[in-house]
Amino acid sequence: MHILVVSDSHGNTSNLKEAMLRHPEITRVLHCGDGEADIVALSAAYPSVRFDAVRGNCDLGALFPLRRLLRIAGRRIFMTHGHSYGTKYGVELLLERGRKDRADVVLFGHTHRRLIERQDGILLVNPGSIEGRFPARMATYVVLDLGDGVVTAEGYEL
């Protein structure tokens, strides 16, 4: 099972659509915040795709939760935007939460910088910003593979 992981779209639905077009096998999208209106718009446009999202620091008045623990294909996936976990200074608080929730994968955004690394048996993934402006100047996203064996993540650029 392949899952599109994005964050920080900040109104750029065209980049979200482009990422989905590049990966027609995607049937699920996980958005790590700062794009609630974008997810609402896309979910109406793509009724066969399941969308899950969390609220980011720019999603004022949002209905999405600050964090979620999902079970997908037998894996435990913790999602948050990251601003309430000090992600601009490190990932220790996220790792602590991941261990507490026995997560296989921890997804977060906020920093606009892509990160894919495994620590303490937990796959940490920040897809970067699908919007692609600050600071990297490049739109990035990740595709998770929840197939047999180890969960893997591959980063892409638009």
GROMACS .gro file of N, CA and C in nm:
model
  474
    1MET      N    1   0.085  -0.118   0.000
    1MET     CA    2   0.000   0.000   0.000
    1MET      C    3   0.089   0.124   0.000
    2HIS      N    4   0.060   0.215  -0.093
    2HIS     CA    5   0.136   0.339  -0.103
    2HIS      C    6   0.050   0.456  -0.057
    3ILE      N    7   0.109   0.542   0.026
    3ILE     CA    8   0.038   0.656   0.083
    3ILE      C    9   0.116   0.783   0.053
    4LEU      N   10   0.046   0.885   0.004
    4LEU     CA   11   0.107   1.015  -0.020
    4LEU      C   12   0.107   1.093   0.111
    5VAL      N   13   0.224   1.141   0.152
    5VAL     CA   14   0.237   1.220   0.275
    5VAL      C   15   0.282   1.360   0.235
    6VAL      N   16   0.202   1.459   0.277
    6VAL     CA   17   0.231   1.599   0.245
    6VAL      C   18   0.213   1.684   0.370
    7SER      N   19   0.263   1.806   0.361
    7SER     CA   20   0.244   1.902   0.469
    7SER      C   21   0.260   2.042   0.412
    8ASP      N   22   0.210   2.138   0.486
    8ASP     CA   23   0.235   2.280   0.460
    8ASP      C   24   0.204   2.319   0.315
    9SER      N   25   0.082   2.291   0.272
    9SER     CA   26   0.041   2.329   0.136
    9SER      C   27   0.003   2.476   0.128
   10HIS      N   28  -0.044   2.534   0.237
   10HIS     CA   29  -0.071   2.678   0.246
   10HIS      C   30  -0.147   2.732   0.124
   11GLY      N   31  -0.248   2.659   0.079
   11GLY     CA   32  -0.332   2.706  -0.031
   11GLY      C   33  -0.290   2.660  -0.169
   12ASN      N   34  -0.180   2.589  -0.180
   12ASN     CA   35  -0.130   2.546  -0.311
   12ASN      C   36  -0.188   2.409  -0.347
   13THR      N   37  -0.311   2.407  -0.394
   13THR     CA   38  -0.373   2.280  -0.431
   13THR      C   39  -0.318   2.226  -0.563
   14SER      N   40  -0.264   2.313  -0.647
   14SER     CA   41  -0.210   2.264  -0.775
   14SER      C   42  -0.092   2.170  -0.753
   15ASN      N   43  -0.006   2.199  -0.656
   15ASN     CA   44   0.105   2.108  -0.627
   15ASN      C   45   0.056   1.976  -0.567
   16LEU      N   46  -0.047   1.983  -0.485
   16LEU     CA   47  -0.106   1.860  -0.431
   16LEU      C   48  -0.161   1.773  -0.544
   17LYS      N   49  -0.231   1.834  -0.637
   17LYS     CA   50  -0.285   1.760  -0.751
   17LYS      C   51  -0.173   1.701  -0.836
   18GLU      N   52  -0.067   1.777  -0.857
   18GLU     CA   53   0.046   1.727  -0.937
   18GLU      C   54   0.109   1.604  -0.872
   19ALA      N   55   0.127   1.608  -0.741
   19ALA     CA   56   0.184   1.492  -0.670
   19ALA      C   57   0.093   1.370  -0.686
   20MET      N   58  -0.038   1.391  -0.679
   20MET     CA   59  -0.131   1.280  -0.695
   20MET      C   60  -0.128   1.226  -0.838
   21LEU      N   61  -0.114   1.313  -0.936
   21LEU     CA   62  -0.105   1.269  -1.076
   21LEU      C   63   0.021   1.186  -1.101
   22ARG      N   64   0.129   1.221  -1.035
   22ARG     CA   65   0.255   1.148  -1.053
   22ARG      C   66   0.251   1.008  -0.991
   23HIS      N   67   0.157   0.986  -0.900
   23HIS     CA   68   0.148   0.858  -0.830
   23HIS      C   69   0.003   0.807  -0.835
   24PRO      N   70  -0.040   0.757  -0.950
   24PRO     CA   71  -0.180   0.714  -0.964
   24PRO      C   72  -0.218   0.596  -0.874
   25GLU      N   73  -0.117   0.527  -0.818
   25GLU     CA   74  -0.146   0.415  -0.728
   25GLU      C   75  -0.193   0.460  -0.590
   26ILE      N   76  -0.183   0.588  -0.561
   26ILE     CA   77  -0.219   0.643  -0.430
   26ILE      C   78  -0.370   0.636  -0.409
   27THR      N   79  -0.410   0.577  -0.296
   27THR     CA   80  -0.552   0.575  -0.259
   27THR      C   81  -0.575   0.642  -0.123
   28ARG      N   82  -0.464   0.691  -0.065
   28ARG     CA   83  -0.476   0.758   0.066
   28ARG      C   84  -0.373   0.869   0.074
   29VAL      N   85  -0.416   0.982   0.132
   29VAL     CA   86  -0.329   1.098   0.150
   29VAL      C   87  -0.331   1.136   0.297
   30LEU      N   88  -0.212   1.155   0.355
   30LEU     CA   89  -0.198   1.203   0.493
   30LEU      C   90  -0.136   1.342   0.486
   31HIS      N   91  -0.207   1.440   0.540
   31HIS     CA   92  -0.161   1.580   0.538
   31HIS      C   93  -0.124   1.620   0.680
   32CYS      N   94  -0.001   1.665   0.699
   32CYS     CA   95   0.052   1.696   0.832
   32CYS      C   96   0.032   1.842   0.872
   33GLY      N   97  -0.071   1.907   0.823
   33GLY     CA   98  -0.108   2.038   0.872
   33GLY      C   99  -0.070   2.156   0.785
   34ASP      N  100  -0.134   2.269   0.816
   34ASP     CA  101  -0.123   2.394   0.740
   34ASP      C  102  -0.173   2.375   0.598
   35GLY      N  103  -0.298   2.332   0.591
   35GLY     CA  104  -0.363   2.313   0.462
   35GLY      C  105  -0.501   2.254   0.473
   36GLU      N  106  -0.573   2.286   0.580
   36GLU     CA  107  -0.704   2.225   0.599
   36GLU      C  108  -0.798   2.254   0.483
   37ALA      N  109  -0.805   2.378   0.438
   37ALA     CA  110  -0.895   2.413   0.327
   37ALA      C  111  -0.856   2.337   0.200
   38ASP      N  112  -0.727   2.315   0.181
   38ASP     CA  113  -0.679   2.242   0.064
   38ASP      C  114  -0.728   2.097   0.066
   39ILE      N  115  -0.723   2.035   0.181
   39ILE     CA  116  -0.766   1.896   0.195
   39ILE      C  117  -0.917   1.885   0.176
   40VAL      N  118  -0.991   1.980   0.229
   40VAL     CA  119  -1.136   1.979   0.210
   40VAL      C  120  -1.169   1.989   0.061
   41ALA      N  121  -1.100   2.078  -0.012
   41ALA     CA  122  -1.123   2.094  -0.156
   41ALA      C  123  -1.086   1.968  -0.233
   42LEU      N  124  -0.971   1.909  -0.202
   42LEU     CA  125  -0.926   1.791  -0.275
   42LEU      C  126  -1.012   1.668  -0.246
   43SER      N  127  -1.059   1.656  -0.123
   43SER     CA  128  -1.141   1.539  -0.091
   43SER      C  129  -1.271   1.541  -0.171
   44ALA      N  130  -1.322   1.659  -0.201
   44ALA     CA  131  -1.441   1.669  -0.285
   44ALA      C  132  -1.408   1.635  -0.431
   45ALA      N  133  -1.288   1.671  -0.475
   45ALA     CA  134  -1.247   1.646  -0.614
   45ALA      C  135  -1.203   1.502  -0.639
   46TYR      N  136  -1.159   1.432  -0.533
   46TYR     CA  137  -1.110   1.294  -0.545
   46TYR      C  138  -1.185   1.203  -0.448
   47PRO      N  139  -1.309   1.171  -0.476
   47PRO     CA  140  -1.389   1.093  -0.381
   47PRO      C  141  -1.339   0.950  -0.358
   48SER      N  142  -1.257   0.897  -0.449
   48SER     CA  143  -1.207   0.760  -0.431
   48SER      C  144  -1.080   0.755  -0.345
   49VAL      N  145  -1.027   0.872  -0.308
   49VAL     CA  146  -0.906   0.879  -0.226
   49VAL      C  147  -0.947   0.915  -0.084
   50ARG      N  148  -0.888   0.846   0.012
   50ARG     CA  149  -0.914   0.879   0.153
   50ARG      C  150  -0.811   0.981   0.200
   51PHE      N  151  -0.859   1.086   0.266
   51PHE     CA  152  -0.773   1.192   0.317
   51PHE      C  153  -0.782   1.195   0.469
   52ASP      N  154  -0.666   1.201   0.535
   52ASP     CA  155  -0.658   1.221   0.679
   52ASP      C  156  -0.565   1.338   0.702
   53ALA      N  157  -0.597   1.421   0.800
   53ALA     CA  158  -0.514   1.539   0.823
   53ALA      C  159  -0.515   1.578   0.970
   54VAL      N  160  -0.416   1.657   1.006
   54VAL     CA  161  -0.409   1.719   1.137
   54VAL      C  162  -0.401   1.871   1.118
   55ARG      N  163  -0.427   1.942   1.224
   55ARG     CA  164  -0.426   2.088   1.221
   55ARG      C  165  -0.285   2.140   1.239
   56GLY      N  166  -0.251   2.240   1.160
   56GLY     CA  167  -0.123   2.308   1.175
   56GLY      C  168  -0.139   2.441   1.245
   57ASN      N  169  -0.029   2.508   1.272
   57ASN     CA  170  -0.035   2.636   1.342
   57ASN      C  171  -0.100   2.746   1.258
   58CYS      N  172  -0.110   2.729   1.127
   58CYS     CA  173  -0.176   2.827   1.040
   58CYS      C  174  -0.320   2.789   1.006
   59ASP      N  175  -0.367   2.678   1.057
   59ASP     CA  176  -0.505   2.633   1.032
   59ASP      C  177  -0.596   2.688   1.142
   60LEU      N  178  -0.616   2.819   1.140
   60LEU     CA  179  -0.694   2.885   1.244
   60LEU      C  180  -0.840   2.842   1.236
   61GLY      N  181  -0.896   2.807   1.349
   61GLY     CA  182  -1.035   2.763   1.355
   61GLY      C  183  -1.060   2.629   1.290
   62ALA      N  184  -0.956   2.552   1.273
   62ALA     CA  185  -0.966   2.424   1.201
   62ALA      C  186  -1.043   2.320   1.281
   63LEU      N  187  -1.102   2.228   1.209
   63LEU     CA  188  -1.176   2.119   1.270
   63LEU      C  189  -1.091   1.995   1.292
   64PHE      N  190  -0.979   1.987   1.221
   64PHE     CA  191  -0.893   1.870   1.235
   64PHE      C  192  -0.826   1.867   1.372
   65PRO      N  193  -0.795   1.748   1.423
   65PRO     CA  194  -0.727   1.738   1.553
   65PRO      C  195  -0.580   1.779   1.543
   66LEU      N  196  -0.519   1.808   1.657
   66LEU     CA  197  -0.376   1.842   1.661
   66LEU      C  198  -0.288   1.721   1.634
   67ARG      N  199  -0.338   1.604   1.667
   67ARG     CA  200  -0.259   1.482   1.647
   67ARG      C  201  -0.354   1.366   1.622
   68ARG      N  202  -0.301   1.263   1.558
   68ARG     CA  203  -0.381   1.144   1.531
   68ARG      C  204  -0.291   1.022   1.541
   69LEU      N  205  -0.349   0.912   1.585
   69LEU     CA  206  -0.281   0.783   1.581
   69LEU      C  207  -0.366   0.694   1.491
   70LEU      N  208  -0.311   0.663   1.374
   70LEU     CA  209  -0.383   0.583   1.275
   70LEU      C  210  -0.329   0.441   1.273
   71ARG      N  211  -0.414   0.349   1.238
   71ARG     CA  212  -0.372   0.210   1.214
   71ARG      C  213  -0.404   0.181   1.068
   72ILE      N  214  -0.297   0.164   0.991
   72ILE     CA  215  -0.312   0.140   0.847
   72ILE      C  216  -0.228   0.019   0.811
   73ALA      N  217  -0.289  -0.078   0.748
   73ALA     CA  218  -0.220  -0.199   0.703
   73ALA      C  219  -0.138  -0.262   0.815
   74GLY      N  220  -0.195  -0.265   0.935
   74GLY     CA  221  -0.128  -0.326   1.049
   74GLY      C  222  -0.018  -0.242   1.111
   75ARG      N  223  -0.001  -0.119   1.066
   75ARG     CA  224   0.103  -0.029   1.119
   75ARG      C  225   0.039   0.082   1.201
   76ARG      N  226   0.112   0.128   1.302
   76ARG     CA  227   0.067   0.239   1.385
   76ARG      C  228   0.140   0.365   1.337
   77ILE      N  229   0.062   0.465   1.295
   77ILE     CA  230   0.119   0.587   1.239
   77ILE      C  231   0.070   0.706   1.322
   78PHE      N  232   0.165   0.774   1.386
   78PHE     CA  233   0.133   0.894   1.463
   78PHE      C  234   0.155   1.015   1.373
   79MET      N  235   0.056   1.104   1.368
   79MET     CA  236   0.064   1.225   1.286
   79MET      C  237   0.045   1.348   1.372
   80THR      N  238   0.123   1.451   1.344
   80THR     CA  239   0.105   1.582   1.406
   80THR      C  240   0.168   1.684   1.313
   81HIS      N  241   0.138   1.811   1.336
   81HIS     CA  242   0.205   1.914   1.255
   81HIS      C  243   0.347   1.933   1.304
   82GLY      N  244   0.364   1.933   1.435
   82GLY     CA  245   0.498   1.941   1.491
   82GLY      C  246   0.525   2.067   1.571
   83HIS      N  247   0.446   2.171   1.551
   83HIS     CA  248   0.473   2.297   1.620
   83HIS      C  249   0.461   2.284   1.771
   84SER      N  250   0.379   2.193   1.819
   84SER     CA  251   0.365   2.176   1.964
   84SER      C  252   0.465   2.074   2.021
   85TYR      N  253   0.556   2.026   1.935
   85TYR     CA  254   0.659   1.931   1.978
   85TYR      C  255   0.800   1.986   1.958
   86GLY      N  256   0.813   2.115   1.936
   86GLY     CA  257   0.945   2.177   1.925
   86GLY      C  258   1.029   2.127   1.809
   87THR      N  259   0.966   2.094   1.697
   87THR     CA  260   1.039   2.032   1.586
   87THR      C  261   1.142   2.123   1.520
   88LYS      N  262   1.134   2.252   1.543
   88LYS     CA  263   1.238   2.340   1.487
   88LYS      C  264   1.370   2.324   1.561
   89TYR      N  265   1.364   2.257   1.677
   89TYR     CA  266   1.484   2.240   1.760
   89TYR      C  267   1.529   2.095   1.771
   90GLY      N  268   1.451   2.002   1.718
   90GLY     CA  269   1.487   1.861   1.724
   90GLY      C  270   1.364   1.772   1.724
   91VAL      N  271   1.389   1.643   1.727
   91VAL     CA  272   1.279   1.546   1.717
   91VAL      C  273   1.261   1.462   1.844
   92GLU      N  274   1.330   1.498   1.950
   92GLU     CA  275   1.324   1.416   2.072
   92GLU      C  276   1.183   1.403   2.129
   93LEU      N  277   1.107   1.512   2.134
   93LEU     CA  278   0.971   1.504   2.187
   93LEU      C  279   0.881   1.418   2.098
   94LEU      N  280   0.904   1.424   1.968
   94LEU     CA  281   0.828   1.339   1.876
   94LEU      C  282   0.863   1.192   1.896
   95LEU      N  283   0.991   1.164   1.912
   95LEU     CA  284   1.033   1.026   1.937
   95LEU      C  285   0.973   0.973   2.067
   96GLU      N  286   0.972   1.057   2.169
   96GLU     CA  287   0.913   1.018   2.297
   96GLU      C  288   0.765   0.983   2.279
   97ARG      N  289   0.694   1.066   2.205
   97ARG     CA  290   0.552   1.040   2.179
   97ARG      C  291   0.535   0.912   2.096
   98GLY      N  292   0.621   0.895   1.997
   98GLY     CA  293   0.616   0.775   1.914
   98GLY      C  294   0.637   0.648   1.995
   99ARG      N  295   0.734   0.652   2.087
   99ARG     CA  296   0.758   0.536   2.173
   99ARG      C  297   0.638   0.510   2.263
  100LYS      N  298   0.581   0.617   2.319
  100LYS     CA  299   0.465   0.603   2.407
  100LYS      C  300   0.347   0.538   2.334
  101ASP      N  301   0.327   0.578   2.208
  101ASP     CA  302   0.216   0.525   2.129
  101ASP      C  303   0.251   0.397   2.054
  102ARG      N  304   0.375   0.348   2.074
  102ARG     CA  305   0.423   0.229   2.004
  102ARG      C  306   0.407   0.243   1.853
  103ALA      N  307   0.441   0.362   1.804
  103ALA     CA  308   0.425   0.393   1.661
  103ALA      C  309   0.536   0.328   1.579
  104ASP      N  310   0.498   0.283   1.462
  104ASP     CA  311   0.596   0.237   1.363
  104ASP      C  312   0.649   0.356   1.283
  105VAL      N  313   0.562   0.455   1.264
  105VAL     CA  314   0.595   0.573   1.185
  105VAL      C  315   0.546   0.697   1.259
  106VAL      N  316   0.627   0.803   1.260
  106VAL     CA  317   0.587   0.934   1.311
  106VAL      C  318   0.596   1.032   1.196
  107LEU      N  319   0.483   1.096   1.165
  107LEU     CA  320   0.476   1.195   1.057
  107LEU      C  321   0.458   1.334   1.116
  108PHE      N  322   0.530   1.431   1.061
  108PHE     CA  323   0.516   1.569   1.106
  108PHE      C  324   0.556   1.664   0.995
  109GLY      N  325   0.528   1.792   1.014
  109GLY     CA  326   0.562   1.895   0.917
  109GLY      C  327   0.623   2.014   0.988
  110HIS      N  328   0.571   2.133   0.959
  110HIS     CA  329   0.602   2.259   1.024
  110HIS      C  330   0.735   2.321   0.982
  111THR      N  331   0.841   2.245   0.970
  111THR     CA  332   0.973   2.303   0.943
  111THR      C  333   0.995   2.334   0.795
  112HIS      N  334   0.912   2.279   0.709
  112HIS     CA  335   0.925   2.293   0.562
  112HIS      C  336   1.053   2.228   0.510
  113ARG      N  337   1.111   2.140   0.588
  113ARG     CA  338   1.234   2.069   0.547
  113ARG      C  339   1.207   1.918   0.553
  114ARG      N  340   1.235   1.852   0.442
  114ARG     CA  341   1.211   1.708   0.437
  114ARG      C  342   1.311   1.634   0.525
  115LEU      N  343   1.261   1.531   0.592
  115LEU     CA  344   1.343   1.445   0.677
  115LEU      C  345   1.288   1.304   0.666
  116ILE      N  346   1.375   1.209   0.641
  116ILE     CA  347   1.339   1.067   0.644
  116ILE      C  348   1.452   0.996   0.715
  117GLU      N  349   1.425   0.949   0.836
  117GLU     CA  350   1.528   0.875   0.910
  117GLU      C  351   1.463   0.782   1.010
  118ARG      N  352   1.536   0.678   1.045
  118ARG     CA  353   1.487   0.580   1.142
  118ARG      C  354   1.567   0.596   1.271
  119GLN      N  355   1.494   0.612   1.382
  119GLN     CA  356   1.557   0.621   1.514
  119GLN      C  357   1.480   0.532   1.610
  120ASP      N  358   1.551   0.454   1.688
  120ASP     CA  359   1.488   0.367   1.788
  120ASP      C  360   1.378   0.280   1.727
  121GLY      N  361   1.396   0.237   1.603
  121GLY     CA  362   1.297   0.153   1.537
  121GLY      C  363   1.175   0.226   1.485
  122ILE      N  364   1.174   0.359   1.495
  122ILE     CA  365   1.062   0.440   1.449
  122ILE      C  366   1.105   0.516   1.324
  123LEU      N  367   1.024   0.508   1.220
  123LEU     CA  368   1.051   0.584   1.099
  123LEU      C  369   0.996   0.725   1.116
  124LEU      N  370   1.084   0.824   1.120
  124LEU     CA  371   1.046   0.965   1.132
  124LEU      C  372   1.039   1.024   0.992
  125VAL      N  373   0.926   1.087   0.960
  125VAL     CA  374   0.909   1.143   0.826
  125VAL      C  375   0.849   1.283   0.834
  126ASN      N  376   0.922   1.378   0.777
  126ASN     CA  377   0.869   1.511   0.751
  126ASN      C  378   0.875   1.526   0.599
  127PRO      N  379   0.760   1.540   0.533
  127PRO     CA  380   0.762   1.548   0.387
  127PRO      C  381   0.813   1.680   0.333
  128GLY      N  382   0.841   1.775   0.421
  128GLY     CA  383   0.878   1.909   0.374
  128GLY      C  384   0.751   1.986   0.342
  129SER      N  385   0.761   2.081   0.253
  129SER     CA  386   0.645   2.164   0.216
  129SER      C  387   0.605   2.138   0.072
  130ILE      N  388   0.481   2.096   0.051
  130ILE     CA  389   0.430   2.077  -0.084
  130ILE      C  390   0.406   2.212  -0.152
  131GLU      N  391   0.398   2.318  -0.073
  131GLU     CA  392   0.384   2.453  -0.130
  131GLU      C  393   0.511   2.493  -0.203
  132GLY      N  394   0.626   2.469  -0.138
  132GLY     CA  395   0.753   2.487  -0.204
  132GLY      C  396   0.816   2.624  -0.204
  133ARG      N  397   0.780   2.710  -0.111
  133ARG     CA  398   0.844   2.842  -0.109
  133ARG      C  399   0.956   2.847  -0.006
  134PHE      N  400   0.924   2.881   0.115
  134PHE     CA  401   1.025   2.903   0.218
  134PHE      C  402   1.045   2.777   0.300
  135PRO      N  403   1.163   2.740   0.342
  135PRO     CA  404   1.293   2.795   0.305
  135PRO      C  405   1.357   2.723   0.187
  136ALA      N  406   1.306   2.606   0.152
  136ALA     CA  407   1.377   2.521   0.055
  136ALA      C  408   1.362   2.569  -0.090
  137ARG      N  409   1.259   2.646  -0.119
  137ARG     CA  410   1.233   2.693  -0.255
  137ARG      C  411   1.200   2.578  -0.350
  138MET      N  412   1.159   2.465  -0.293
  138MET     CA  413   1.127   2.349  -0.375
  138MET      C  414   1.013   2.273  -0.307
  139ALA      N  415   0.912   2.237  -0.385
  139ALA     CA  416   0.801   2.160  -0.331
  139ALA      C  417   0.844   2.015  -0.313
  140THR      N  418   0.821   1.961  -0.193
  140THR     CA  419   0.861   1.824  -0.164
  140THR      C  420   0.745   1.748  -0.100
  141TYR      N  421   0.752   1.616  -0.114
  141TYR     CA  422   0.654   1.527  -0.053
  141TYR      C  423   0.717   1.389  -0.040
  142VAL      N  424   0.645   1.298   0.024
  142VAL     CA  425   0.696   1.163   0.050
  142VAL      C  426   0.587   1.062   0.015
  143VAL      N  427   0.630   0.947  -0.034
  143VAL     CA  428   0.539   0.833  -0.053
  143VAL      C  429   0.584   0.723   0.043
  144LEU      N  430   0.494   0.683   0.131
  144LEU     CA  431   0.517   0.572   0.224
  144LEU      C  432   0.476   0.442   0.156
  145ASP      N  433   0.557   0.339   0.175
  145ASP     CA  434   0.523   0.205   0.127
  145ASP      C  435   0.501   0.117   0.249
  146LEU      N  436   0.377   0.076   0.268
  146LEU     CA  437   0.341  -0.009   0.382
  146LEU      C  438   0.328  -0.154   0.341
  147GLY      N  439   0.408  -0.196   0.245
  147GLY     CA  440   0.404  -0.334   0.198
  147GLY      C  441   0.457  -0.430   0.302
  148ASP      N  442   0.481  -0.552   0.260
  148ASP     CA  443   0.533  -0.654   0.351
  148ASP      C  444   0.669  -0.613   0.405
  149GLY      N  445   0.695  -0.649   0.528
  149GLY     CA  446   0.825  -0.619   0.586
  149GLY      C  447   0.834  -0.479   0.643
  150VAL      N  448   0.947  -0.417   0.622
  150VAL     CA  449   0.976  -0.286   0.681
  150VAL      C  450   0.905  -0.175   0.604
  151VAL      N  451   0.851  -0.079   0.677
  151VAL     CA  452   0.790   0.039   0.615
  151VAL      C  453   0.903   0.125   0.557
  152THR      N  454   0.884   0.171   0.434
  152THR     CA  455   0.985   0.257   0.372
  152THR      C  456   0.921   0.388   0.328
  153ALA      N  457   1.004   0.488   0.309
  153ALA     CA  458   0.959   0.619   0.264
  153ALA      C  459   1.056   0.670   0.158
  154GLU      N  460   0.999   0.728   0.053
  154GLU     CA  461   1.082   0.785  -0.053
  154GLU      C  462   1.039   0.929  -0.076
  155GLY      N  463   1.138   1.019  -0.079
  155GLY     CA  464   1.111   1.160  -0.100
  155GLY      C  465   1.112   1.197  -0.247
  156TYR      N  466   1.028   1.295  -0.281
  156TYR     CA  467   1.016   1.344  -0.419
  156TYR      C  468   1.012   1.497  -0.419
  157GLU      N  469   1.044   1.553  -0.535
  157GLU     CA  470   1.038   1.698  -0.556
  157GLU      C  471   0.950   1.727  -0.676
  158LEU      N  472   0.885   1.841  -0.674
  158LEU     CA  473   0.806   1.885  -0.790
  158LEU      C  474   0.885   1.988  -0.867
   0.00000   0.00000   0.00000
